[in-house]
mmCIF file with all atom_site columns, C-alpha atoms in Angstrom:
data_model
loop_
_atom_site.group_PDB
_atom_site.id
_atom_site.type_symbol
_atom_site.label_atom_id
_atom_site.label_alt_id
_atom_site.label_comp_id
_atom_site.label_asym_id
_atom_site.label_entity_id
_atom_site.label_seq_id
_atom_site.pdbx_PDB_ins_code
_atom_site.Cartn_x
_atom_site.Cartn_y
_atom_site.Cartn_z
_atom_site.occupancy
_atom_site.B_iso_or_equiv
_atom_site.pdbx_formal_charge
_atom_site.auth_seq_id
_atom_site.auth_comp_id
_atom_site.auth_asym_id
_atom_site.auth_atom_id
_atom_site.pdbx_PDB_model_num
ATOM 1   C CA . UNK A 1 1   ? 116.592 114.294 112.835 1.00 83.00 ? 1   UNK A CA 1
ATOM 2   C CA . UNK A 1 2   ? 117.913 111.778 110.249 1.00 89.00 ? 2   UNK A CA 1
ATOM 3   C CA . UNK A 1 3   ? 121.522 113.016 110.424 1.00 87.00 ? 3   UNK A CA 1
ATOM 4   C CA . UNK A 1 4   ? 121.373 113.327 114.207 1.00 88.00 ? 4   UNK A CA 1
ATOM 5   C CA . UNK A 1 5   ? 120.292 109.688 114.582 1.00 88.00 ? 5   UNK A CA 1
ATOM 6   C CA . UNK A 1 6   ? 122.975 108.454 112.158 1.00 87.00 ? 6   UNK A CA 1
ATOM 7   C CA . UNK A 1 7   ? 125.657 110.201 114.223 1.00 83.00 ? 7   UNK A CA 1
ATOM 8   C CA . UNK A 1 8   ? 124.386 108.635 117.469 1.00 81.00 ? 8   UNK A CA 1
ATOM 9   C CA . UNK A 1 9   ? 126.191 105.535 118.728 1.00 75.00 ? 9   UNK A CA 1
ATOM 10  C CA . UNK A 1 10  ? 124.174 102.309 118.801 1.00 78.00 ? 10  UNK A CA 1
ATOM 11  C CA . UNK A 1 11  ? 122.172 103.220 115.704 1.00 89.00 ? 11  UNK A CA 1
ATOM 12  C CA . UNK A 1 12  ? 120.503 100.688 113.432 1.00 91.00 ? 12  UNK A CA 1
ATOM 13  C CA . UNK A 1 13  ? 120.718 101.612 109.745 1.00 95.00 ? 13  UNK A CA 1
ATOM 14  C CA . UNK A 1 14  ? 118.696 99.671  107.157 1.00 97.00 ? 14  UNK A CA 1
ATOM 15  C CA . UNK A 1 15  ? 119.159 100.234 103.440 1.00 97.00 ? 15  UNK A CA 1
ATOM 16  C CA . UNK A 1 16  ? 117.668 99.026  100.188 1.00 97.00 ? 16  UNK A CA 1
ATOM 17  C CA . UNK A 1 17  ? 117.739 100.305 96.640  1.00 97.00 ? 17  UNK A CA 1
ATOM 18  C CA . UNK A 1 18  ? 116.207 99.212  93.393  1.00 96.00 ? 18  UNK A CA 1
ATOM 19  C CA . UNK A 1 19  ? 116.438 99.997  89.746  1.00 95.00 ? 19  UNK A CA 1
ATOM 20  C CA . UNK A 1 20  ? 117.455 98.654  86.371  1.00 87.00 ? 20  UNK A CA 1
ATOM 21  C CA . UNK A 1 21  ? 121.135 98.262  87.298  1.00 88.00 ? 21  UNK A CA 1
ATOM 22  C CA . UNK A 1 22  ? 120.707 97.524  91.008  1.00 92.00 ? 22  UNK A CA 1
ATOM 23  C CA . UNK A 1 23  ? 121.969 94.244  92.432  1.00 91.00 ? 23  UNK A CA 1
ATOM 24  C CA . UNK A 1 24  ? 119.219 94.529  95.061  1.00 93.00 ? 24  UNK A CA 1
ATOM 25  C CA . UNK A 1 25  ? 116.432 94.196  92.498  1.00 93.00 ? 25  UNK A CA 1
ATOM 26  C CA . UNK A 1 26  ? 113.885 96.365  90.713  1.00 95.00 ? 26  UNK A CA 1
ATOM 27  C CA . UNK A 1 27  ? 112.507 99.609  92.109  1.00 97.00 ? 27  UNK A CA 1
ATOM 28  C CA . UNK A 1 28  ? 109.040 98.051  92.200  1.00 96.00 ? 28  UNK A CA 1
ATOM 29  C CA . UNK A 1 29  ? 110.225 95.599  94.885  1.00 95.00 ? 29  UNK A CA 1
ATOM 30  C CA . UNK A 1 30  ? 112.273 98.149  96.848  1.00 96.00 ? 30  UNK A CA 1
ATOM 31  C CA . UNK A 1 31  ? 109.289 100.487 97.220  1.00 97.00 ? 31  UNK A CA 1
ATOM 32  C CA . UNK A 1 32  ? 106.399 98.148  96.449  1.00 97.00 ? 32  UNK A CA 1
ATOM 33  C CA . UNK A 1 33  ? 103.634 100.565 97.351  1.00 97.00 ? 33  UNK A CA 1
ATOM 34  C CA . UNK A 1 34  ? 100.233 101.106 95.732  1.00 97.00 ? 34  UNK A CA 1
ATOM 35  C CA . UNK A 1 35  ? 100.622 104.859 95.997  1.00 96.00 ? 35  UNK A CA 1
ATOM 36  C CA . UNK A 1 36  ? 103.006 107.657 96.923  1.00 97.00 ? 36  UNK A CA 1
ATOM 37  C CA . UNK A 1 37  ? 100.645 110.582 97.582  1.00 95.00 ? 37  UNK A CA 1
ATOM 38  C CA . UNK A 1 38  ? 102.278 111.000 101.027 1.00 95.00 ? 38  UNK A CA 1
ATOM 39  C CA . UNK A 1 39  ? 105.449 112.073 99.147  1.00 96.00 ? 39  UNK A CA 1
ATOM 40  C CA . UNK A 1 40  ? 103.822 115.275 97.877  1.00 95.00 ? 40  UNK A CA 1
ATOM 41  C CA . UNK A 1 41  ? 102.103 116.636 94.783  1.00 96.00 ? 41  UNK A CA 1
ATOM 42  C CA . UNK A 1 42  ? 104.693 115.418 92.298  1.00 96.00 ? 42  UNK A CA 1
ATOM 43  C CA . UNK A 1 43  ? 104.242 111.819 93.478  1.00 97.00 ? 43  UNK A CA 1
ATOM 44  C CA . UNK A 1 44  ? 100.460 112.003 93.945  1.00 95.00 ? 44  UNK A CA 1
ATOM 45  C CA . UNK A 1 45  ? 99.547  109.689 91.033  1.00 96.00 ? 45  UNK A CA 1
ATOM 46  C CA . UNK A 1 46  ? 102.573 107.367 91.172  1.00 97.00 ? 46  UNK A CA 1
ATOM 47  C CA . UNK A 1 47  ? 102.544 103.683 92.049  1.00 96.00 ? 47  UNK A CA 1
ATOM 48  C CA . UNK A 1 48  ? 105.394 101.160 92.257  1.00 97.00 ? 48  UNK A CA 1
ATOM 49  C CA . UNK A 1 49  ? 105.126 100.199 88.582  1.00 96.00 ? 49  UNK A CA 1
ATOM 50  C CA . UNK A 1 50  ? 105.854 103.839 87.624  1.00 97.00 ? 50  UNK A CA 1
ATOM 51  C CA . UNK A 1 51  ? 109.301 103.870 89.275  1.00 98.00 ? 51  UNK A CA 1
ATOM 52  C CA . UNK A 1 52  ? 112.672 103.737 87.571  1.00 97.00 ? 52  UNK A CA 1
ATOM 53  C CA . UNK A 1 53  ? 114.706 103.816 90.790  1.00 97.00 ? 53  UNK A CA 1
ATOM 54  C CA . UNK A 1 54  ? 113.996 103.745 94.516  1.00 98.00 ? 54  UNK A CA 1
ATOM 55  C CA . UNK A 1 55  ? 116.089 104.090 97.669  1.00 98.00 ? 55  UNK A CA 1
ATOM 56  C CA . UNK A 1 56  ? 114.772 103.504 101.190 1.00 98.00 ? 56  UNK A CA 1
ATOM 57  C CA . UNK A 1 57  ? 116.867 104.123 104.312 1.00 97.00 ? 57  UNK A CA 1
ATOM 58  C CA . UNK A 1 58  ? 115.586 103.591 107.848 1.00 97.00 ? 58  UNK A CA 1
ATOM 59  C CA . UNK A 1 59  ? 117.594 104.651 110.920 1.00 96.00 ? 59  UNK A CA 1
ATOM 60  C CA . UNK A 1 60  ? 116.727 104.079 114.565 1.00 95.00 ? 60  UNK A CA 1
ATOM 61  C CA . UNK A 1 61  ? 118.514 104.611 117.885 1.00 93.00 ? 61  UNK A CA 1
ATOM 62  C CA . UNK A 1 62  ? 115.994 102.983 120.250 1.00 89.00 ? 62  UNK A CA 1
ATOM 63  C CA . UNK A 1 63  ? 114.274 106.257 121.095 1.00 92.00 ? 63  UNK A CA 1
ATOM 64  C CA . UNK A 1 64  ? 113.806 107.911 117.700 1.00 95.00 ? 64  UNK A CA 1
ATOM 65  C CA . UNK A 1 65  ? 113.602 106.828 114.084 1.00 96.00 ? 65  UNK A CA 1
ATOM 66  C CA . UNK A 1 66  ? 113.811 108.471 110.693 1.00 97.00 ? 66  UNK A CA 1
ATOM 67  C CA . UNK A 1 67  ? 112.947 107.280 107.190 1.00 98.00 ? 67  UNK A CA 1
ATOM 68  C CA . UNK A 1 68  ? 114.301 108.533 103.876 1.00 98.00 ? 68  UNK A CA 1
ATOM 69  C CA . UNK A 1 69  ? 112.507 107.609 100.661 1.00 98.00 ? 69  UNK A CA 1
ATOM 70  C CA . UNK A 1 70  ? 113.855 108.627 97.268  1.00 98.00 ? 70  UNK A CA 1
ATOM 71  C CA . UNK A 1 71  ? 111.995 107.632 94.104  1.00 98.00 ? 71  UNK A CA 1
ATOM 72  C CA . UNK A 1 72  ? 112.578 108.496 90.467  1.00 97.00 ? 72  UNK A CA 1
ATOM 73  C CA . UNK A 1 73  ? 109.616 108.120 88.102  1.00 97.00 ? 73  UNK A CA 1
ATOM 74  C CA . UNK A 1 74  ? 110.261 106.380 84.772  1.00 96.00 ? 74  UNK A CA 1
ATOM 75  C CA . UNK A 1 75  ? 111.480 108.776 82.111  1.00 95.00 ? 75  UNK A CA 1
ATOM 76  C CA . UNK A 1 76  ? 112.595 111.408 84.629  1.00 96.00 ? 76  UNK A CA 1
ATOM 77  C CA . UNK A 1 77  ? 116.043 112.226 85.972  1.00 95.00 ? 77  UNK A CA 1
ATOM 78  C CA . UNK A 1 78  ? 115.062 114.377 88.961  1.00 97.00 ? 78  UNK A CA 1
ATOM 79  C CA . UNK A 1 79  ? 114.295 112.178 92.012  1.00 98.00 ? 79  UNK A CA 1
ATOM 80  C CA . UNK A 1 80  ? 111.634 112.908 94.613  1.00 98.00 ? 80  UNK A CA 1
ATOM 81  C CA . UNK A 1 81  ? 113.186 112.747 98.090  1.00 98.00 ? 81  UNK A CA 1
ATOM 82  C CA . UNK A 1 82  ? 111.367 112.929 101.394 1.00 97.00 ? 82  UNK A CA 1
ATOM 83  C CA . UNK A 1 83  ? 112.363 112.469 105.049 1.00 97.00 ? 83  UNK A CA 1
ATOM 84  C CA . UNK A 1 84  ? 109.971 111.305 107.755 1.00 97.00 ? 84  UNK A CA 1
ATOM 85  C CA . UNK A 1 85  ? 110.683 111.423 111.497 1.00 97.00 ? 85  UNK A CA 1
ATOM 86  C CA . UNK A 1 86  ? 109.158 109.242 114.190 1.00 97.00 ? 86  UNK A CA 1
ATOM 87  C CA . UNK A 1 87  ? 106.144 110.741 115.914 1.00 96.00 ? 87  UNK A CA 1
ATOM 88  C CA . UNK A 1 88  ? 106.434 108.297 118.797 1.00 94.00 ? 88  UNK A CA 1
ATOM 89  C CA . UNK A 1 89  ? 109.031 105.900 120.189 1.00 95.00 ? 89  UNK A CA 1
ATOM 90  C CA . UNK A 1 90  ? 109.582 102.711 118.135 1.00 96.00 ? 90  UNK A CA 1
ATOM 91  C CA . UNK A 1 91  ? 108.097 99.783  120.037 1.00 96.00 ? 91  UNK A CA 1
ATOM 92  C CA . UNK A 1 92  ? 107.854 96.026  120.252 1.00 96.00 ? 92  UNK A CA 1
ATOM 93  C CA . UNK A 1 93  ? 104.570 94.239  120.846 1.00 95.00 ? 93  UNK A CA 1
ATOM 94  C CA . UNK A 1 94  ? 105.470 90.580  121.127 1.00 94.00 ? 94  UNK A CA 1
ATOM 95  C CA . UNK A 1 95  ? 107.250 89.723  117.866 1.00 95.00 ? 95  UNK A CA 1
ATOM 96  C CA . UNK A 1 96  ? 106.005 92.833  116.060 1.00 97.00 ? 96  UNK A CA 1
ATOM 97  C CA . UNK A 1 97  ? 108.094 96.005  115.780 1.00 97.00 ? 97  UNK A CA 1
ATOM 98  C CA . UNK A 1 98  ? 106.207 99.173  114.835 1.00 97.00 ? 98  UNK A CA 1
ATOM 99  C CA . UNK A 1 99  ? 106.984 102.818 114.405 1.00 97.00 ? 99  UNK A CA 1
ATOM 100 C CA . UNK A 1 100 ? 104.900 105.754 113.231 1.00 97.00 ? 100 UNK A CA 1
ATOM 101 C CA . UNK A 1 101 ? 106.650 108.365 111.110 1.00 97.00 ? 101 UNK A CA 1
ATOM 102 C CA . UNK A 1 102 ? 105.480 111.672 109.748 1.00 96.00 ? 102 UNK A CA 1
ATOM 103 C CA . UNK A 1 103 ? 106.261 115.261 108.971 1.00 94.00 ? 103 UNK A CA 1
ATOM 104 C CA . UNK A 1 104 ? 106.386 118.107 111.518 1.00 92.00 ? 104 UNK A CA 1
ATOM 105 C CA . UNK A 1 105 ? 104.794 115.866 114.171 1.00 91.00 ? 105 UNK A CA 1
ATOM 106 C CA . UNK A 1 106 ? 101.879 114.808 111.932 1.00 93.00 ? 106 UNK A CA 1
ATOM 107 C CA . UNK A 1 107 ? 101.717 110.984 111.651 1.00 95.00 ? 107 UNK A CA 1
ATOM 108 C CA . UNK A 1 108 ? 101.664 109.843 108.010 1.00 96.00 ? 108 UNK A CA 1
ATOM 109 C CA . UNK A 1 109 ? 102.904 106.238 107.893 1.00 97.00 ? 109 UNK A CA 1
ATOM 110 C CA . UNK A 1 110 ? 103.097 103.248 110.200 1.00 97.00 ? 110 UNK A CA 1
ATOM 111 C CA . UNK A 1 111 ? 105.865 100.734 109.545 1.00 98.00 ? 111 UNK A CA 1
ATOM 112 C CA . UNK A 1 112 ? 105.581 97.191  110.854 1.00 98.00 ? 112 UNK A CA 1
ATOM 113 C CA . UNK A 1 113 ? 107.825 94.125  110.747 1.00 98.00 ? 113 UNK A CA 1
ATOM 114 C CA . UNK A 1 114 ? 107.959 90.706  112.369 1.00 97.00 ? 114 UNK A CA 1
ATOM 115 C CA . UNK A 1 115 ? 111.659 90.330  111.498 1.00 97.00 ? 115 UNK A CA 1
ATOM 116 C CA . UNK A 1 116 ? 112.599 90.506  115.164 1.00 96.00 ? 116 UNK A CA 1
ATOM 117 C CA . UNK A 1 117 ? 114.403 88.339  117.680 1.00 93.00 ? 117 UNK A CA 1
ATOM 118 C CA . UNK A 1 118 ? 113.926 88.919  121.420 1.00 89.00 ? 118 UNK A CA 1
ATOM 119 C CA . UNK A 1 119 ? 112.969 92.615  121.070 1.00 88.00 ? 119 UNK A CA 1
ATOM 120 C CA . UNK A 1 120 ? 115.688 93.312  118.549 1.00 93.00 ? 120 UNK A CA 1
ATOM 121 C CA . UNK A 1 121 ? 115.506 93.866  114.801 1.00 95.00 ? 121 UNK A CA 1
ATOM 122 C CA . UNK A 1 122 ? 117.119 91.152  112.671 1.00 95.00 ? 122 UNK A CA 1
ATOM 123 C CA . UNK A 1 123 ? 119.944 91.810  110.205 1.00 96.00 ? 123 UNK A CA 1
ATOM 124 C CA . UNK A 1 124 ? 117.575 91.927  107.224 1.00 96.00 ? 124 UNK A CA 1
ATOM 125 C CA . UNK A 1 125 ? 114.023 93.182  107.469 1.00 97.00 ? 125 UNK A CA 1
ATOM 126 C CA . UNK A 1 126 ? 110.990 94.035  105.347 1.00 97.00 ? 126 UNK A CA 1
ATOM 127 C CA . UNK A 1 127 ? 108.518 96.673  106.433 1.00 98.00 ? 127 UNK A CA 1
ATOM 128 C CA . UNK A 1 128 ? 104.789 96.539  105.828 1.00 98.00 ? 128 UNK A CA 1
ATOM 129 C CA . UNK A 1 129 ? 103.696 100.123 105.163 1.00 98.00 ? 129 UNK A CA 1
ATOM 130 C CA . UNK A 1 130 ? 100.381 101.660 106.221 1.00 98.00 ? 130 UNK A CA 1
ATOM 131 C CA . UNK A 1 131 ? 99.213  105.163 105.387 1.00 96.00 ? 131 UNK A CA 1
ATOM 132 C CA . UNK A 1 132 ? 97.409  106.950 108.224 1.00 96.00 ? 132 UNK A CA 1
ATOM 133 C CA . UNK A 1 133 ? 94.293  108.858 107.248 1.00 89.00 ? 133 UNK A CA 1
ATOM 134 C CA . UNK A 1 134 ? 93.233  112.116 108.896 1.00 85.00 ? 134 UNK A CA 1
ATOM 135 C CA . UNK A 1 135 ? 90.633  110.121 110.854 1.00 86.00 ? 135 UNK A CA 1
ATOM 136 C CA . UNK A 1 136 ? 93.301  107.705 112.145 1.00 80.00 ? 136 UNK A CA 1
ATOM 137 C CA . UNK A 1 137 ? 92.479  104.767 109.877 1.00 93.00 ? 137 UNK A CA 1
ATOM 138 C CA . UNK A 1 138 ? 95.365  102.626 108.636 1.00 95.00 ? 138 UNK A CA 1
ATOM 139 C CA . UNK A 1 139 ? 95.365  101.904 104.913 1.00 95.00 ? 139 UNK A CA 1
ATOM 140 C CA . UNK A 1 140 ? 97.797  99.196  103.785 1.00 97.00 ? 140 UNK A CA 1
ATOM 141 C CA . UNK A 1 141 ? 100.032 100.539 100.997 1.00 97.00 ? 141 UNK A CA 1
ATOM 142 C CA . UNK A 1 142 ? 102.413 97.620  100.445 1.00 98.00 ? 142 UNK A CA 1
ATOM 143 C CA . UNK A 1 143 ? 105.936 96.931  101.620 1.00 97.00 ? 143 UNK A CA 1
ATOM 144 C CA . UNK A 1 144 ? 109.539 97.991  101.403 1.00 97.00 ? 144 UNK A CA 1
ATOM 145 C CA . UNK A 1 145 ? 111.664 95.145  100.037 1.00 94.00 ? 145 UNK A CA 1
ATOM 146 C CA . UNK A 1 146 ? 114.440 93.382  101.945 1.00 95.00 ? 146 UNK A CA 1
ATOM 147 C CA . UNK A 1 147 ? 116.528 95.959  103.753 1.00 97.00 ? 147 UNK A CA 1
ATOM 148 C CA . UNK A 1 148 ? 120.108 95.154  104.773 1.00 96.00 ? 148 UNK A CA 1
ATOM 149 C CA . UNK A 1 149 ? 120.987 96.175  108.311 1.00 95.00 ? 149 UNK A CA 1
ATOM 150 C CA . UNK A 1 150 ? 124.171 97.884  109.429 1.00 91.00 ? 150 UNK A CA 1
ATOM 151 C CA . UNK A 1 151 ? 124.844 98.272  113.136 1.00 84.00 ? 151 UNK A CA 1
#
């Protein structure tokens, strides 16, 4: 779904990266999460302070959204990459924009931002990130750092 959304006209693309040589800041700010178990077994015990590099890309066309997260643990050269697709339509509730993303239709994360203007995302945003438990509870994980928007 990620590539399909990118190729659609009228797509929002938000990007941030972090690492030792990144002008956007450290990986710990880019993917400032308390845990990455939702990324699979290899990332089960990782937290933001364990990252050497991080890339987060969010794309949205008004109806669908997709999230790419790529993290590289310190001392490793092989990154962990995972795509998440929206499980429902992105929505605005007053000034808040939210979207739930997951894998194969199973909701895993809820992203939320107040960086909106009149039901539109601003040029730079930060997402608060919540992990969704099997029972439907939202557990705050942290945030993705400032993401630059391309329209």
